[in-house]
Amino acid sequence: MQLTTRGRYAVNVMVELAKQQEMKPAPLSGIAERSQISLSYLEQLISGLRKHGLVKSYRGPGGGYVLKKPANDIVISEILIAAEDITPAKRNKAKKPVADESASLWDHIGEFLYTKLKTLTLADVLKEKL
């Protein structure tokens, strides 16, 4: 698993939504402003999060996005996978450089990170219990 800026932004967006969980749906414009990312980029991120069942949208006045399940049921690895739109099959078939002498090291580090991120929930991030 690679950590990317896209994944980092996705985690930030999910944290924003988790903070709003008890309130009304959060409009994308407000999230974009607070997260300091463009609305068009945020729309791309949200699309992946919605496709992977992490967020739910409400249309119309007062509409916006909410978490589809409680923050303690969403693990960080899920968010990162949704942000990159990686299916398990794609994850296992990622292209590797032909002449990378340290590929096995980076694969090992990636798997270590993935294992750790499967244990951290969005609620842990909110409570800073890392």
PDB file of C-alpha atoms in Angstrom:
ATOM      1  CA  MET A   1       0.000   0.000   0.000  1.00  0.00           C
ATOM      2  CA  GLN A   2       1.305   3.412  -0.930  1.00  0.00           C
ATOM      3  CA  LEU A   3       0.461   6.524   1.035  1.00  0.00           C
ATOM      4  CA  THR A   4      -0.527   9.317  -1.331  1.00  0.00           C
ATOM      5  CA  THR A   5      -1.678  12.900  -1.059  1.00  0.00           C
ATOM      6  CA  ARG A   6      -5.036  11.765  -2.407  1.00  0.00           C
ATOM      7  CA  GLY A   7      -5.353   9.284   0.459  1.00  0.00           C
ATOM      8  CA  ARG A   8      -4.372  11.928   2.995  1.00  0.00           C
ATOM      9  CA  TYR A   9      -7.029  14.299   1.667  1.00  0.00           C
ATOM     10  CA  ALA A  10      -9.609  11.503   1.786  1.00  0.00           C
ATOM     11  CA  VAL A  11      -8.832  10.838   5.455  1.00  0.00           C
ATOM     12  CA  ASN A  12      -9.142  14.583   6.163  1.00  0.00           C
ATOM     13  CA  VAL A  13     -12.532  14.684   4.421  1.00  0.00           C
ATOM     14  CA  MET A  14     -13.746  11.693   6.421  1.00  0.00           C
ATOM     15  CA  VAL A  15     -12.578  13.356   9.650  1.00  0.00           C
ATOM     16  CA  GLU A  16     -14.590  16.459   8.669  1.00  0.00           C
ATOM     17  CA  LEU A  17     -17.669  14.316   8.061  1.00  0.00           C
ATOM     18  CA  ALA A  18     -17.169  12.456  11.339  1.00  0.00           C
ATOM     19  CA  LYS A  19     -17.097  15.781  13.195  1.00  0.00           C
ATOM     20  CA  GLN A  20     -20.444  16.638  11.556  1.00  0.00           C
ATOM     21  CA  GLN A  21     -21.948  13.213  12.243  1.00  0.00           C
ATOM     22  CA  GLU A  22     -24.394  14.421  14.899  1.00  0.00           C
ATOM     23  CA  MET A  23     -25.399  17.435  12.832  1.00  0.00           C
ATOM     24  CA  LYS A  24     -26.954  17.872   9.419  1.00  0.00           C
ATOM     25  CA  PRO A  25     -25.302  16.683   6.193  1.00  0.00           C
ATOM     26  CA  ALA A  26     -22.141  18.591   5.297  1.00  0.00           C
ATOM     27  CA  PRO A  27     -22.132  20.376   1.918  1.00  0.00           C
ATOM     28  CA  LEU A  28     -19.039  19.848  -0.228  1.00  0.00           C
ATOM     29  CA  SER A  29     -18.391  23.582  -0.513  1.00  0.00           C
ATOM     30  CA  GLY A  30     -17.876  23.859   3.248  1.00  0.00           C
ATOM     31  CA  ILE A  31     -15.660  20.788   3.381  1.00  0.00           C
ATOM     32  CA  ALA A  32     -13.576  22.082   0.464  1.00  0.00           C
ATOM     33  CA  GLU A  33     -13.102  25.421   2.209  1.00  0.00           C
ATOM     34  CA  ARG A  34     -12.139  23.919   5.574  1.00  0.00           C
ATOM     35  CA  SER A  35      -9.864  21.319   3.958  1.00  0.00           C
ATOM     36  CA  GLN A  36      -8.364  23.868   1.560  1.00  0.00           C
ATOM     37  CA  ILE A  37      -8.836  21.683  -1.506  1.00  0.00           C
ATOM     38  CA  SER A  38     -10.641  22.519  -4.727  1.00  0.00           C
ATOM     39  CA  LEU A  39     -14.284  21.602  -5.042  1.00  0.00           C
ATOM     40  CA  SER A  40     -13.677  19.638  -8.257  1.00  0.00           C
ATOM     41  CA  TYR A  41     -10.941  17.542  -6.600  1.00  0.00           C
ATOM     42  CA  LEU A  42     -13.174  16.971  -3.584  1.00  0.00           C
ATOM     43  CA  GLU A  43     -15.963  15.763  -5.868  1.00  0.00           C
ATOM     44  CA  GLN A  44     -13.579  13.140  -7.280  1.00  0.00           C
ATOM     45  CA  LEU A  45     -12.596  12.002  -3.772  1.00  0.00           C
ATOM     46  CA  ILE A  46     -16.197  11.833  -2.576  1.00  0.00           C
ATOM     47  CA  SER A  47     -17.139   9.784  -5.627  1.00  0.00           C
ATOM     48  CA  GLY A  48     -14.663   7.061  -4.636  1.00  0.00           C
ATOM     49  CA  LEU A  49     -15.731   7.187  -0.987  1.00  0.00           C
ATOM     50  CA  ARG A  50     -19.389   6.874  -1.990  1.00  0.00           C
ATOM     51  CA  LYS A  51     -18.665   4.047  -4.451  1.00  0.00           C
ATOM     52  CA  HIS A  52     -16.962   2.098  -1.640  1.00  0.00           C
ATOM     53  CA  GLY A  53     -19.900   2.601   0.738  1.00  0.00           C
ATOM     54  CA  LEU A  54     -18.234   5.015   3.159  1.00  0.00           C
ATOM     55  CA  VAL A  55     -20.392   8.106   2.619  1.00  0.00           C
ATOM     56  CA  LYS A  56     -24.000   8.793   1.766  1.00  0.00           C
ATOM     57  CA  SER A  57     -25.382  11.843  -0.032  1.00  0.00           C
ATOM     58  CA  TYR A  58     -28.550  13.843   0.486  1.00  0.00           C
ATOM     59  CA  ARG A  59     -29.845  16.066  -2.303  1.00  0.00           C
ATOM     60  CA  GLY A  60     -31.688  19.351  -2.161  1.00  0.00           C
ATOM     61  CA  PRO A  61     -31.704  22.223   0.311  1.00  0.00           C
ATOM     62  CA  GLY A  62     -29.801  21.241   3.434  1.00  0.00           C
ATOM     63  CA  GLY A  63     -28.233  18.372   1.518  1.00  0.00           C
ATOM     64  CA  GLY A  64     -24.678  17.193   1.640  1.00  0.00           C
ATOM     65  CA  TYR A  65     -22.717  14.171   2.774  1.00  0.00           C
ATOM     66  CA  VAL A  66     -22.648  12.055   5.927  1.00  0.00           C
ATOM     67  CA  LEU A  67     -20.770   8.939   6.981  1.00  0.00           C
ATOM     68  CA  LYS A  68     -22.639   5.817   5.925  1.00  0.00           C
ATOM     69  CA  LYS A  69     -21.584   3.975   9.083  1.00  0.00           C
ATOM     70  CA  PRO A  70     -20.241   4.982  12.519  1.00  0.00           C
ATOM     71  CA  ALA A  71     -16.679   6.327  12.711  1.00  0.00           C
ATOM     72  CA  ASN A  72     -15.599   3.400  14.904  1.00  0.00           C
ATOM     73  CA  ASP A  73     -16.629   0.995  12.106  1.00  0.00           C
ATOM     74  CA  ILE A  74     -14.529   2.690   9.405  1.00  0.00           C
ATOM     75  CA  VAL A  75     -10.872   1.673   9.259  1.00  0.00           C
ATOM     76  CA  ILE A  76      -8.262   3.979   7.747  1.00  0.00           C
ATOM     77  CA  SER A  77      -7.159   1.376   5.201  1.00  0.00           C
ATOM     78  CA  GLU A  78     -10.729   1.380   3.794  1.00  0.00           C
ATOM     79  CA  ILE A  79     -10.541   5.129   3.252  1.00  0.00           C
ATOM     80  CA  LEU A  80      -7.173   4.935   1.510  1.00  0.00           C
ATOM     81  CA  ILE A  81      -8.327   2.105  -0.736  1.00  0.00           C
ATOM     82  CA  ALA A  82     -11.501   4.030  -1.622  1.00  0.00           C
ATOM     83  CA  ALA A  83      -9.506   7.195  -2.351  1.00  0.00           C
ATOM     84  CA  GLU A  84      -7.336   5.362  -4.845  1.00  0.00           C
ATOM     85  CA  ASP A  85     -10.318   3.277  -6.021  1.00  0.00           C
ATOM     86  CA  ILE A  86      -8.297   0.117  -5.469  1.00  0.00           C
ATOM     87  CA  THR A  87     -10.125  -3.186  -5.495  1.00  0.00           C
ATOM     88  CA  PRO A  88      -8.426  -6.196  -3.844  1.00  0.00           C
ATOM     89  CA  ALA A  89      -7.634  -7.591  -7.304  1.00  0.00           C
ATOM     90  CA  LYS A  90      -6.038  -4.301  -8.408  1.00  0.00           C
ATOM     91  CA  ARG A  91      -4.070  -4.122  -5.161  1.00  0.00           C
ATOM     92  CA  ASN A  92      -2.453  -7.491  -5.808  1.00  0.00           C
ATOM     93  CA  LYS A  93      -1.729  -6.771  -9.481  1.00  0.00           C
ATOM     94  CA  ALA A  94      -0.068  -3.370  -9.077  1.00  0.00           C
ATOM     95  CA  LYS A  95       2.693  -2.810 -11.619  1.00  0.00           C
ATOM     96  CA  LYS A  96       6.199  -3.160 -10.260  1.00  0.00           C
ATOM     97  CA  PRO A  97       9.309  -1.625 -11.779  1.00  0.00           C
ATOM     98  CA  VAL A  98      11.243  -4.181 -13.832  1.00  0.00           C
ATOM     99  CA  ALA A  99      14.694  -3.526 -12.371  1.00  0.00           C
ATOM    100  CA  ASP A 100      13.870  -2.518  -8.803  1.00  0.00           C
ATOM    101  CA  GLU A 101      16.412  -4.243  -6.555  1.00  0.00           C
ATOM    102  CA  SER A 102      14.609  -3.115  -3.398  1.00  0.00           C
ATOM    103  CA  ALA A 103      11.072  -4.016  -4.527  1.00  0.00           C
ATOM    104  CA  SER A 104      10.665  -6.717  -1.893  1.00  0.00           C
ATOM    105  CA  LEU A 105      11.640  -4.242   0.836  1.00  0.00           C
ATOM    106  CA  TRP A 106       9.006  -1.740  -0.312  1.00  0.00           C
ATOM    107  CA  ASP A 107       6.417  -4.499  -0.658  1.00  0.00           C
ATOM    108  CA  HIS A 108       7.171  -5.548   2.924  1.00  0.00           C
ATOM    109  CA  ILE A 109       6.903  -1.959   4.192  1.00  0.00           C
ATOM    110  CA  GLY A 110       3.645  -1.495   2.269  1.00  0.00           C
ATOM    111  CA  GLU A 111       2.157  -4.640   3.784  1.00  0.00           C
ATOM    112  CA  PHE A 112       3.278  -3.561   7.264  1.00  0.00           C
ATOM    113  CA  LEU A 113       1.552  -0.193   6.797  1.00  0.00           C
ATOM    114  CA  TYR A 114      -1.573  -1.821   5.407  1.00  0.00           C
ATOM    115  CA  THR A 115      -1.740  -4.196   8.390  1.00  0.00           C
ATOM    116  CA  LYS A 116      -1.399  -1.287  10.833  1.00  0.00           C
ATOM    117  CA  LEU A 117      -3.935   0.883   9.010  1.00  0.00           C
ATOM    118  CA  LYS A 118      -6.484  -1.969   9.148  1.00  0.00           C
ATOM    119  CA  THR A 119      -6.428  -1.600  12.951  1.00  0.00           C
ATOM    120  CA  LEU A 120      -6.918   2.182  13.130  1.00  0.00           C
ATOM    121  CA  THR A 121     -10.449   3.517  12.910  1.00  0.00           C
ATOM    122  CA  LEU A 122     -11.715   6.945  11.999  1.00  0.00           C
ATOM    123  CA  ALA A 123     -12.832   7.265  15.637  1.00  0.00           C
ATOM    124  CA  ASP A 124      -9.221   6.632  16.745  1.00  0.00           C
ATOM    125  CA  VAL A 125      -8.059   9.496  14.539  1.00  0.00           C
ATOM    126  CA  LEU A 126     -10.727  11.787  16.010  1.00  0.00           C
ATOM    127  CA  LYS A 127      -9.662  10.846  19.544  1.00  0.00           C
ATOM    128  CA  GLU A 128      -5.968  10.906  18.546  1.00  0.00           C
ATOM    129  CA  LYS A 129      -5.535   7.360  19.887  1.00  0.00           C
ATOM    130  CA  LEU A 130      -2.812   6.354  17.500  1.00  0.00           C
TER     131      LEU A 130
END
